[in-house]
CSV table of C-alpha atoms in Angstrom, one decimal:
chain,number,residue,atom,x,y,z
J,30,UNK,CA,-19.8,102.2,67.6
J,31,UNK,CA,-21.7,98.9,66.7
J,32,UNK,CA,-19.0,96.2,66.7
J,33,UNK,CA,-19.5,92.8,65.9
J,34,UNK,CA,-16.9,91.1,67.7
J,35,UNK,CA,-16.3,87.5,66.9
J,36,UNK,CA,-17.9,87.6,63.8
J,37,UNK,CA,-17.3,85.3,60.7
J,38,UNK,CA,-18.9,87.7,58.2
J,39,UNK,CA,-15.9,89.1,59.1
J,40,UNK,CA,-16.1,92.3,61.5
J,41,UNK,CA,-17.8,95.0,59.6
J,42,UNK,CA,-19.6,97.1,61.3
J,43,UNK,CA,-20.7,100.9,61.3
J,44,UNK,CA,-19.7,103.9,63.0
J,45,UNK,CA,-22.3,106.4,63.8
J,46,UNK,CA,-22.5,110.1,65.0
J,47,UNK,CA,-25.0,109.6,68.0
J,48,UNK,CA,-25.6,113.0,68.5
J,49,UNK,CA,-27.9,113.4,66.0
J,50,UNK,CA,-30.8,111.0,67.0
J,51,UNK,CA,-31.3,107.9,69.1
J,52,UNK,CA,-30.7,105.9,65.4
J,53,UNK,CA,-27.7,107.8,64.7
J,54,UNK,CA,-26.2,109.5,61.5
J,55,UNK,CA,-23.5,106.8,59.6
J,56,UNK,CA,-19.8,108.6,59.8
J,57,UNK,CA,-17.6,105.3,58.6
J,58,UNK,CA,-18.1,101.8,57.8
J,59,UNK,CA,-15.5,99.4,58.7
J,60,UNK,CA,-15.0,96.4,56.7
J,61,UNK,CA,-12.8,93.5,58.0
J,62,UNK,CA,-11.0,90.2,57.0
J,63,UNK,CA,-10.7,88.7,60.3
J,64,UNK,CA,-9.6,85.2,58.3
J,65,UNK,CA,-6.8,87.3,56.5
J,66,UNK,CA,-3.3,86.5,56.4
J,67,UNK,CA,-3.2,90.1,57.4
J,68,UNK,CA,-6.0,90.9,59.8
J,69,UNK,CA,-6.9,93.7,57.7
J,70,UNK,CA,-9.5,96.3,58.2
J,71,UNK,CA,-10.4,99.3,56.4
J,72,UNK,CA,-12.2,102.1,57.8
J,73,UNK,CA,-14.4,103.9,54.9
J,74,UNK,CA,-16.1,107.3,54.7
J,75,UNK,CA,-19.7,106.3,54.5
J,76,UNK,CA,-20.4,109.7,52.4
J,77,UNK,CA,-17.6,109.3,49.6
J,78,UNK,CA,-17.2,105.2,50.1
J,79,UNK,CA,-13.0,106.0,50.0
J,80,UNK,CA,-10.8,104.8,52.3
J,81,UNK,CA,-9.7,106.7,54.9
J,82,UNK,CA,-7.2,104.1,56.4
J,83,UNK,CA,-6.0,100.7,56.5
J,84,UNK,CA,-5.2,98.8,59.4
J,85,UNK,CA,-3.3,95.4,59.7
J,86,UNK,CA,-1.8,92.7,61.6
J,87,UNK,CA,0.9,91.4,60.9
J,88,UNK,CA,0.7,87.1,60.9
J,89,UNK,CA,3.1,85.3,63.5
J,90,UNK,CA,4.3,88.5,65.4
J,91,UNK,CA,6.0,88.2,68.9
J,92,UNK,CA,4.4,91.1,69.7
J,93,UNK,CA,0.5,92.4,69.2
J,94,UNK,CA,1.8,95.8,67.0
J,95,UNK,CA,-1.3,97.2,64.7
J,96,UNK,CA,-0.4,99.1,61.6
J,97,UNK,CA,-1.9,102.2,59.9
J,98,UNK,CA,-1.9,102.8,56.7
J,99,UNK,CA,-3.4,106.0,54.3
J,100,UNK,CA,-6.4,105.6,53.1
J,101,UNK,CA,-4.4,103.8,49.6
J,102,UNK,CA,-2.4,101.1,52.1
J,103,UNK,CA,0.6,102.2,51.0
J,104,UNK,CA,1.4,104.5,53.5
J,105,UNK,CA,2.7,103.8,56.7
J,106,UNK,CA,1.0,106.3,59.2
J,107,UNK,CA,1.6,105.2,62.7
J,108,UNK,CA,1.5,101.9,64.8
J,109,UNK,CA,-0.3,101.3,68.3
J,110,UNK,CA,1.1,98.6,70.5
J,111,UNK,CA,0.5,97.4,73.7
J,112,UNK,CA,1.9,96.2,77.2
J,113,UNK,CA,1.3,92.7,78.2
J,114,UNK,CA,-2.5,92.4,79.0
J,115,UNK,CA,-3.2,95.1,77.0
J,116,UNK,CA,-3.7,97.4,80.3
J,117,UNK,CA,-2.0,100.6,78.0
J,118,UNK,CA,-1.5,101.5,74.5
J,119,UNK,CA,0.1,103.5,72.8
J,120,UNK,CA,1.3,104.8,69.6
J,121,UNK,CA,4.9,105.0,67.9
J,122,UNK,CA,5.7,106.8,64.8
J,123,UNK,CA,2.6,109.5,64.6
J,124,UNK,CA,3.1,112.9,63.5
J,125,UNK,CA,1.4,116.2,63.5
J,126,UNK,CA,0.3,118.5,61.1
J,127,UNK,CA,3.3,120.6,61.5
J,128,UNK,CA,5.3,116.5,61.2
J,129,UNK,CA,6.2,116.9,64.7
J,130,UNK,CA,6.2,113.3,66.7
J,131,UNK,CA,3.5,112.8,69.2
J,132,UNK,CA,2.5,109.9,71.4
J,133,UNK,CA,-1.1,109.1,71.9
J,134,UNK,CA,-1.3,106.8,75.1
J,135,UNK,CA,-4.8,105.0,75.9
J,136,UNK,CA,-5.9,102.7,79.1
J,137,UNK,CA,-9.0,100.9,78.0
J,138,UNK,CA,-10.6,97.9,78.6
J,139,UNK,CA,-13.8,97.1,76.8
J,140,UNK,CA,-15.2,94.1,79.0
J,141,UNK,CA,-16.5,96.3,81.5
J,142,UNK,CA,-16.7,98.9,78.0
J,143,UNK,CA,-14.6,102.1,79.6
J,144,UNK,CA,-11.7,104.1,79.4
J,145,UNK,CA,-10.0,107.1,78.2
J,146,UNK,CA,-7.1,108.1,75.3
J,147,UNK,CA,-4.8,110.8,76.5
J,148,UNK,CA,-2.2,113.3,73.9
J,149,UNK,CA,1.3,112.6,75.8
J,150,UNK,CA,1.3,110.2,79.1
J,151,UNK,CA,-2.0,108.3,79.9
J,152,UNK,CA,-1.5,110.1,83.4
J,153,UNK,CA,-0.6,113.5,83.1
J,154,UNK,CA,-1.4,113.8,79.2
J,155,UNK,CA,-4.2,115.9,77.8
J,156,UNK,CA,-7.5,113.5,77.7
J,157,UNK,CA,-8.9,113.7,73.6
J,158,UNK,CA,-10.8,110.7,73.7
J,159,UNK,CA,-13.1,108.7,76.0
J,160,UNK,CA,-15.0,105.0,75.7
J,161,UNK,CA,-18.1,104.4,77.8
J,162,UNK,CA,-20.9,101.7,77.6
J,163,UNK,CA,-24.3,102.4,76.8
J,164,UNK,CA,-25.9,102.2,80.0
J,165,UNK,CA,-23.1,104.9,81.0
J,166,UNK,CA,-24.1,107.2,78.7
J,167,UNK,CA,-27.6,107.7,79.8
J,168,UNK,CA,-25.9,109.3,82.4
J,169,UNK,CA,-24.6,111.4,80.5
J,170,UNK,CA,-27.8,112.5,78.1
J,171,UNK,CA,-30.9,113.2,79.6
J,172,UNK,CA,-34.2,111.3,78.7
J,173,UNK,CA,-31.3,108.9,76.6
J,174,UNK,CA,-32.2,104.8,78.0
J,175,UNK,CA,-30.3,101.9,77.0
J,176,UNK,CA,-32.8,99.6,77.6
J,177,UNK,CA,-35.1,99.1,74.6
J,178,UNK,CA,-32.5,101.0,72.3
J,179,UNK,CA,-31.2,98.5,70.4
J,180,UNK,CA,-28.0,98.3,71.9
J,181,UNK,CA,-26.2,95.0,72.4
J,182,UNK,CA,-23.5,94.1,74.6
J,183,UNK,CA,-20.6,94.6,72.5
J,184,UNK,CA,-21.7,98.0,71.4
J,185,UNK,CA,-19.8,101.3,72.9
J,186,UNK,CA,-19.5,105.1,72.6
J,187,UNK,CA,-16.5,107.1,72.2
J,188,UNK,CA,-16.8,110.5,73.0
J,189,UNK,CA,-13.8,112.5,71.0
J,190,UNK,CA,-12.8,116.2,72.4
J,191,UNK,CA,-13.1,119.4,70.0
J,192,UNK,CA,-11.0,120.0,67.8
J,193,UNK,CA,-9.2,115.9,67.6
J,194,UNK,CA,-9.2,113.8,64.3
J,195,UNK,CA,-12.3,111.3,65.2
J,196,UNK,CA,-10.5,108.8,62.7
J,197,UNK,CA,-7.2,109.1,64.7
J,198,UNK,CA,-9.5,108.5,67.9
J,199,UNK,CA,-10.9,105.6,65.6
J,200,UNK,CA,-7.9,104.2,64.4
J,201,UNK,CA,-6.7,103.8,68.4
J,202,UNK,CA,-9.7,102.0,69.3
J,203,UNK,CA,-9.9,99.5,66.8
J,204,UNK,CA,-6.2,98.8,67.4
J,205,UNK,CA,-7.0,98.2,70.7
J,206,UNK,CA,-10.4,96.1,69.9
J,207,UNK,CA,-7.9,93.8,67.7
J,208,UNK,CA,-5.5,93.4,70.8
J,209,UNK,CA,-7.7,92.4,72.9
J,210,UNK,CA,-9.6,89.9,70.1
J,211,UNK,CA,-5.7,88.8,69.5
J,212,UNK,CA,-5.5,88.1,73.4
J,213,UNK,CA,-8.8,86.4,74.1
J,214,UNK,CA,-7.6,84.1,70.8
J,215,UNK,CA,-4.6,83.1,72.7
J,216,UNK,CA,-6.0,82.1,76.0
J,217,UNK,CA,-8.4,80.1,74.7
């Protein structure tokens, strides 16, 4: 995931399947409004070019609470809050396929660009998805260097378990990402 931070183009990016190549194949394209009333960001399937959701902000809210939406924004899917600090997040109102409730809980932090998102309790929950750093990874692929790729310092990889919805996984860390933008706004 190429991110663009702070940008004023305002936070596109694109989301690519690394396991293809060292350049990557394009899954989704995010496109942003970080000047919004709404914070709003759209991730897009780079193949069909429709929305597959809508996240927002809400303006002038106590707490730091991201909402997703269907692809259309008129659906609410599910929300992912977090603690003060944004140590932990997690989600409220997310169902399965079978519409039963489940809570996805996540402890990430990307400054030092790690951490992991767990089905149930971020402790004893069933890990589905995992965010590492580029010069982590080449750990974890062979004859794979970050130097010289192209990789910049608010770039990451999230590796997403068989079987989980990569645009749930997606949806988690971008909530996350705003957080912590959110946060960083406040302090300074």
């Amino acid at each position: 995931m190429k991110a663009k931070f702070w940008s004023i183009s305002g936070d596109s990016f694109k989301i690519k399947d690394m396991s293809t190549s060292k350049d990557g194949n394009v899954l989704f394209e995010v496109a942003g409004k970080a000047y919004s009333f709404t914070n709003k960001r759209t991730l897009v399937d780079s193949k069909t070019q429709e929305p597959v959701f809508v996240m927002t902000e809400a303006a002038m809210q106590f707490d730091d609470k991201q909402t997703v939406y269907s692809g259309d924004g008129k659906t609410e899917l599910f929300k992912v809050a977090s603690n003060f600090g944004n140590t932990k997040q997690s989600t409220s109102g997310l169902k399965n396929n079978q519409g039963k409730k489940i809570i996805l809980e996540g402890k990430m932090n990307l400054l030092s660009k790690k951490g992991h998102i767990c089905l149930g309790d971020v402790n004893t929950g069933r890990p589905i998805g995992k965010v590492c750093s580029p010069v982590q990874i080449q750990n974890l692929i062979p004859d794979w260097s970050a130097g010289g790729s192209g990789w910049a310092r608010h770039d990451y990889f999230i590796e997403i378990a068989p079987g989980v919805d990569m645009a749930l996984i997606i949806a988690m860390v971008l909530a996350y990402e705003q957080m912590e933008q959110s946060y960083d706004d406040e302090m300074n």
